[in-house]
């Protein structure tokens, strides 16, 4: 919490850094030999993770080490947690008490238990014996204590409740609806600690394989100076506009979101400069802090680096990382577009002054920034062509030649940077604020783009694994940190090469330490969340949650999504985004898909996971515990709770977008062509701007109530043209179930039939419906296409009964929740074939006409009132 004094004054730089470290990497900094020892442990952890991700790991590391890398990962995290995070607020910060040493070393040993006693566990069939179970129980308790220190009490409390349910779920005081048979200590500990179903499950595996490298990449890039460069560039481009500091804060935070996976660190890093300048041009303390919070938190949804949750989606959804960031791109982009527009409207509404004396039109600025981003994207995409030419021309030497070309490009860009002075952080409280000139400073940091290009190239073009892609980009950062200072010294003719190299080595070591310390919380979050996931798989409570949500929502999909969003927000008050995402997606993702199918809506799994993720990122915003809001208030000197509520209002588009893309998956670029994607992007951008204007009560001028309502309606029409068109022309024609084979025969290749299956639920025996999407992919007769589905039909008069399909059939998993062996049959209750329908994009025309009409109304009113256009 922030004390009362922070409401009237901002914290000092030292106090702000203490806030960041206590939240993200631990506030304890022991001195002397102990401090050196912990620094060495952090560096060793970082180097181990880099080596583990490298192409030579199989040749350098023993197989046992690679196979048990999750245990080693957790051992480092749990040891450093007890070293870096004090037990209590009153605990010492300058030294480590003996009990923390004992718990840290014991926790590391038990984390390595499966590695040390691997042969014994394998001989026992992967089950815990009477000794193992006690070590595992102590390990869980130490894990929960480490998570409490690093993440706050909420994570440990929730995990403890789930673990208690495993043991006491059969008790009479447990409600019947969630009661289960319970588990012995030996069985529970085997599941949670010995096997890969609990603590050492998918989440910790993702943290080990992928997340660490990306966190380290961000720490090294920031240490190299990229963060300050991005902020300077953003201010140089946008600072002179009306509300310029706020616009620069949004863009700068989006850029630093590539570097920092922590919204709190992002707030403090960019906020110490942006918030005072926002206040200077007229933003209140709370609004200035809220802008920084909203833009910093959204850094987690911006591809290509989206934090730990994106890598978890790869495992949970079963698609590639490229597909995840492709689906996530459009909502993230339009979310940031809307935030820039929000601060623009705030500036216009309050007629805020501009900074500096430069006069540059917003149109030229937007065009210039768009040209930069398009050019950068084209560079990332276009680099594949010379690479392919080199690879095909000299296949045996291509790696060496490409490495040499990257080195030459780096040296050339560094020589360019050496022609200008190094960028120093500006003082936002100076009497006169001199905004950077982009044409003068852009050369000083162009070489920072090289690691990002390498990362994007390997991720998007080569489609290598995220871990390997981050490894090559991180390796380049190693070179940059070691050489940028001495090479600049040489290019400038200075005699400081040796000292510069020494400073580079220090920067690299500090970056390795920062990367490791920033990973402590993430490692413990993913491990602790594994207990919750393990409870779901062991007890089957997920099905109970599905029944409970279905009961509370009355089977209504909108109500169910609202409940899932509310659950994410409530958990988000105490959990970091990654842990929140793991918990809610484990409990609810399958529920949304299943209940959506029962409601006749086919919801892609990736859409559900992004829905949960978007609500999860609100963890750092939502009052009364939004940590990013407290951090922003600490910088601005404003009220933390009010800052949180304003930030929540600014983040309304982040809450609205998930509801939109659940029903309109075009926004996730699912099954759209290039031209359709461009059109969807254009219309979605207009829609989010119009929605923002409607909710802000200001468009070209102050909006009347009916104009605001109309703007929100226009936004809905642009976001959901299918909803409007379906009311004009139904998209499907209903066919009798007995005519299913005929419908298959008449369908064209590429058509999709929706088949509603009705029957008794396998667990409860209650009758339920589910909708299957049957894709017609091949030519053939109706009977041949029926065989391809794997359906076994048993017509009885007007009823089209079904028998249980074979396990290998395409829809076996979808039908596994039905009981085919009761007296009540499983049958096809409805068949919907595609009907002729006008293109839904036609709805854009009346929506844009209505928008033009509102523009004319407001322009006319502005003319009458003498307001300049």
PDB file of N, CA and C in Angstrom, residues 667-712:
ATOM      1  N   UNK A 667     -11.720 -10.794 -35.870  1.00  0.00           N
ATOM      2  CA  UNK A 667     -10.798  -9.895 -35.177  1.00  0.00           C
ATOM      3  C   UNK A 667      -9.524 -10.616 -34.748  1.00  0.00           C
ATOM      4  N   UNK A 668      -9.592 -11.939 -34.629  1.00  0.00           N
ATOM      5  CA  UNK A 668      -8.411 -12.729 -34.305  1.00  0.00           C
ATOM      6  C   UNK A 668      -7.731 -13.253 -35.559  1.00  0.00           C
ATOM      7  N   UNK A 669      -8.189 -12.767 -36.712  1.00  0.00           N
ATOM      8  CA  UNK A 669      -7.638 -13.165 -38.008  1.00  0.00           C
ATOM      9  C   UNK A 669      -7.685 -14.680 -38.184  1.00  0.00           C
ATOM     10  N   UNK A 670      -8.805 -15.281 -37.761  1.00  0.00           N
ATOM     11  CA  UNK A 670      -9.019 -16.723 -37.917  1.00  0.00           C
ATOM     12  C   UNK A 670      -9.774 -16.952 -39.221  1.00  0.00           C
ATOM     13  N   UNK A 671      -9.165 -17.716 -40.119  1.00  0.00           N
ATOM     14  CA  UNK A 671      -9.788 -18.086 -41.402  1.00  0.00           C
ATOM     15  C   UNK A 671     -10.184 -16.858 -42.218  1.00  0.00           C
ATOM     16  N   UNK A 672      -9.284 -15.871 -42.325  1.00  0.00           N
ATOM     17  CA  UNK A 672      -9.540 -14.712 -43.178  1.00  0.00           C
ATOM     18  C   UNK A 672      -8.421 -14.600 -44.206  1.00  0.00           C
ATOM     19  N   UNK A 673      -8.758 -14.098 -45.370  1.00  0.00           N
ATOM     20  CA  UNK A 673      -7.752 -13.862 -46.409  1.00  0.00           C
ATOM     21  C   UNK A 673      -7.012 -12.559 -46.110  1.00  0.00           C
ATOM     22  N   UNK A 674      -5.983 -12.274 -46.895  1.00  0.00           N
ATOM     23  CA  UNK A 674      -5.199 -11.058 -46.689  1.00  0.00           C
ATOM     24  C   UNK A 674      -6.068  -9.817 -46.853  1.00  0.00           C
ATOM     25  N   UNK A 675      -6.860  -9.770 -47.927  1.00  0.00           N
ATOM     26  CA  UNK A 675      -7.695  -8.597 -48.163  1.00  0.00           C
ATOM     27  C   UNK A 675      -8.762  -8.458 -47.082  1.00  0.00           C
ATOM     28  N   UNK A 676      -9.333  -9.600 -46.668  1.00  0.00           N
ATOM     29  CA  UNK A 676     -10.303  -9.539 -45.574  1.00  0.00           C
ATOM     30  C   UNK A 676      -9.638  -9.026 -44.300  1.00  0.00           C
ATOM     31  N   UNK A 677      -8.401  -9.472 -44.044  1.00  0.00           N
ATOM     32  CA  UNK A 677      -7.685  -9.024 -42.862  1.00  0.00           C
ATOM     33  C   UNK A 677      -7.454  -7.523 -42.873  1.00  0.00           C
ATOM     34  N   UNK A 678      -7.091  -6.976 -44.038  1.00  0.00           N
ATOM     35  CA  UNK A 678      -6.865  -5.534 -44.146  1.00  0.00           C
ATOM     36  C   UNK A 678      -8.161  -4.770 -43.885  1.00  0.00           C
ATOM     37  N   UNK A 679      -9.272  -5.274 -44.467  1.00  0.00           N
ATOM     38  CA  UNK A 679     -10.570  -4.625 -44.266  1.00  0.00           C
ATOM     39  C   UNK A 679     -10.994  -4.696 -42.801  1.00  0.00           C
ATOM     40  N   UNK A 680     -10.820  -5.860 -42.197  1.00  0.00           N
ATOM     41  CA  UNK A 680     -11.182  -6.022 -40.786  1.00  0.00           C
ATOM     42  C   UNK A 680     -10.360  -5.068 -39.925  1.00  0.00           C
ATOM     43  N   UNK A 681      -9.057  -4.945 -40.215  1.00  0.00           N
ATOM     44  CA  UNK A 681      -8.195  -4.037 -39.448  1.00  0.00           C
ATOM     45  C   UNK A 681      -8.687  -2.597 -39.577  1.00  0.00           C
ATOM     46  N   UNK A 682      -9.014  -2.182 -40.807  1.00  0.00           N
ATOM     47  CA  UNK A 682      -9.464  -0.800 -41.027  1.00  0.00           C
ATOM     48  C   UNK A 682     -10.781  -0.534 -40.291  1.00  0.00           C
ATOM     49  N   UNK A 683     -11.743  -1.454 -40.435  1.00  0.00           N
ATOM     50  CA  UNK A 683     -13.046  -1.247 -39.803  1.00  0.00           C
ATOM     51  C   UNK A 683     -12.957  -1.354 -38.279  1.00  0.00           C
ATOM     52  N   UNK A 684     -12.130  -2.272 -37.796  1.00  0.00           N
ATOM     53  CA  UNK A 684     -11.981  -2.408 -36.345  1.00  0.00           C
ATOM     54  C   UNK A 684     -11.316  -1.171 -35.749  1.00  0.00           C
ATOM     55  N   UNK A 685     -10.366  -0.585 -36.476  1.00  0.00           N
ATOM     56  CA  UNK A 685      -9.718   0.640 -35.997  1.00  0.00           C
ATOM     57  C   UNK A 685     -10.734   1.776 -35.899  1.00  0.00           C
ATOM     58  N   UNK A 686     -11.562   1.918 -36.945  1.00  0.00           N
ATOM     59  CA  UNK A 686     -12.612   2.943 -36.902  1.00  0.00           C
ATOM     60  C   UNK A 686     -13.575   2.650 -35.758  1.00  0.00           C
ATOM     61  N   UNK A 687     -13.924   1.372 -35.594  1.00  0.00           N
ATOM     62  CA  UNK A 687     -14.893   0.989 -34.564  1.00  0.00           C
ATOM     63  C   UNK A 687     -14.395   1.327 -33.172  1.00  0.00           C
ATOM     64  N   UNK A 688     -13.118   1.038 -32.894  1.00  0.00           N
ATOM     65  CA  UNK A 688     -12.605   1.281 -31.542  1.00  0.00           C
ATOM     66  C   UNK A 688     -12.488   2.779 -31.274  1.00  0.00           C
ATOM     67  N   UNK A 689     -12.177   3.570 -32.320  1.00  0.00           N
ATOM     68  CA  UNK A 689     -12.133   5.025 -32.158  1.00  0.00           C
ATOM     69  C   UNK A 689     -13.535   5.574 -31.893  1.00  0.00           C
ATOM     70  N   UNK A 690     -14.499   5.052 -32.617  1.00  0.00           N
ATOM     71  CA  UNK A 690     -15.884   5.516 -32.449  1.00  0.00           C
ATOM     72  C   UNK A 690     -16.411   5.094 -31.074  1.00  0.00           C
ATOM     73  N   UNK A 691     -16.094   3.874 -30.666  1.00  0.00           N
ATOM     74  CA  UNK A 691     -16.505   3.405 -29.334  1.00  0.00           C
ATOM     75  C   UNK A 691     -15.891   4.284 -28.251  1.00  0.00           C
ATOM     76  N   UNK A 692     -14.622   4.622 -28.427  1.00  0.00           N
ATOM     77  CA  UNK A 692     -13.935   5.484 -27.456  1.00  0.00           C
ATOM     78  C   UNK A 692     -14.608   6.851 -27.387  1.00  0.00           C
ATOM     79  N   UNK A 693     -14.914   7.425 -28.554  1.00  0.00           N
ATOM     80  CA  UNK A 693     -15.582   8.730 -28.580  1.00  0.00           C
ATOM     81  C   UNK A 693     -16.953   8.654 -27.913  1.00  0.00           C
ATOM     82  N   UNK A 694     -17.667   7.547 -28.149  1.00  0.00           N
ATOM     83  CA  UNK A 694     -18.988   7.389 -27.539  1.00  0.00           C
ATOM     84  C   UNK A 694     -18.928   7.311 -26.035  1.00  0.00           C
ATOM     85  N   UNK A 695     -17.961   6.579 -25.504  1.00  0.00           N
ATOM     86  CA  UNK A 695     -17.865   6.429 -24.047  1.00  0.00           C
ATOM     87  C   UNK A 695     -17.221   7.643 -23.375  1.00  0.00           C
ATOM     88  N   UNK A 696     -16.448   8.432 -24.140  1.00  0.00           N
ATOM     89  CA  UNK A 696     -15.819   9.633 -23.574  1.00  0.00           C
ATOM     90  C   UNK A 696     -16.735  10.853 -23.643  1.00  0.00           C
ATOM     91  N   UNK A 697     -17.835  10.763 -24.402  1.00  0.00           N
ATOM     92  CA  UNK A 697     -18.748  11.899 -24.513  1.00  0.00           C
ATOM     93  C   UNK A 697     -18.217  13.043 -25.348  1.00  0.00           C
ATOM     94  N   UNK A 698     -17.246  12.760 -26.208  1.00  0.00           N
ATOM     95  CA  UNK A 698     -16.616  13.819 -27.025  1.00  0.00           C
ATOM     96  C   UNK A 698     -16.154  13.197 -28.330  1.00  0.00           C
ATOM     97  N   UNK A 699     -16.543  13.803 -29.449  1.00  0.00           N
ATOM     98  CA  UNK A 699     -16.091  13.331 -30.760  1.00  0.00           C
ATOM     99  C   UNK A 699     -15.340  14.490 -31.409  1.00  0.00           C
ATOM    100  N   UNK A 700     -15.967  15.222 -32.293  1.00  0.00           N
ATOM    101  CA  UNK A 700     -15.350  16.450 -32.809  1.00  0.00           C
ATOM    102  C   UNK A 700     -15.533  17.588 -31.814  1.00  0.00           C
ATOM    103  N   UNK A 701     -16.628  17.511 -31.083  1.00  0.00           N
ATOM    104  CA  UNK A 701     -16.923  18.436 -29.999  1.00  0.00           C
ATOM    105  C   UNK A 701     -17.697  17.652 -28.952  1.00  0.00           C
ATOM    106  N   UNK A 702     -18.158  18.310 -27.934  1.00  0.00           N
ATOM    107  CA  UNK A 702     -18.898  17.592 -26.900  1.00  0.00           C
ATOM    108  C   UNK A 702     -20.151  16.978 -27.490  1.00  0.00           C
ATOM    109  N   UNK A 703     -20.329  15.687 -27.231  1.00  0.00           N
ATOM    110  CA  UNK A 703     -21.435  14.950 -27.862  1.00  0.00           C
ATOM    111  C   UNK A 703     -22.709  15.081 -27.040  1.00  0.00           C
ATOM    112  N   UNK A 704     -23.843  15.175 -27.768  1.00  0.00           N
ATOM    113  CA  UNK A 704     -25.133  15.031 -27.104  1.00  0.00           C
ATOM    114  C   UNK A 704     -25.327  13.558 -26.733  1.00  0.00           C
ATOM    115  N   UNK A 705     -26.246  13.282 -25.818  1.00  0.00           N
ATOM    116  CA  UNK A 705     -26.452  11.901 -25.352  1.00  0.00           C
ATOM    117  C   UNK A 705     -26.811  10.989 -26.516  1.00  0.00           C
ATOM    118  N   UNK A 706     -27.725  11.453 -27.401  1.00  0.00           N
ATOM    119  CA  UNK A 706     -28.139  10.607 -28.511  1.00  0.00           C
ATOM    120  C   UNK A 706     -26.979  10.362 -29.481  1.00  0.00           C
ATOM    121  N   UNK A 707     -26.041  11.323 -29.576  1.00  0.00           N
ATOM    122  CA  UNK A 707     -24.880  11.112 -30.440  1.00  0.00           C
ATOM    123  C   UNK A 707     -23.939  10.056 -29.846  1.00  0.00           C
ATOM    124  N   UNK A 708     -23.759  10.101 -28.527  1.00  0.00           N
ATOM    125  CA  UNK A 708     -22.919   9.092 -27.882  1.00  0.00           C
ATOM    126  C   UNK A 708     -23.517   7.706 -28.050  1.00  0.00           C
ATOM    127  N   UNK A 709     -24.839   7.598 -27.876  1.00  0.00           N
ATOM    128  CA  UNK A 709     -25.509   6.305 -28.064  1.00  0.00           C
ATOM    129  C   UNK A 709     -25.342   5.833 -29.507  1.00  0.00           C
ATOM    130  N   UNK A 710     -25.499   6.762 -30.456  1.00  0.00           N
ATOM    131  CA  UNK A 710     -25.348   6.396 -31.862  1.00  0.00           C
ATOM    132  C   UNK A 710     -23.924   5.950 -32.166  1.00  0.00           C
ATOM    133  N   UNK A 711     -22.948   6.608 -31.573  1.00  0.00           N
ATOM    134  CA  UNK A 711     -21.544   6.220 -31.806  1.00  0.00           C
ATOM    135  C   UNK A 711     -21.268   4.809 -31.292  1.00  0.00           C
ATOM    136  N   UNK A 712     -21.790   4.486 -30.114  1.00  0.00           N
ATOM    137  CA  UNK A 712     -21.610   3.127 -29.581  1.00  0.00           C
ATOM    138  C   UNK A 712     -22.310   2.114 -30.493  1.00  0.00           C
TER     139      UNK A 712
END
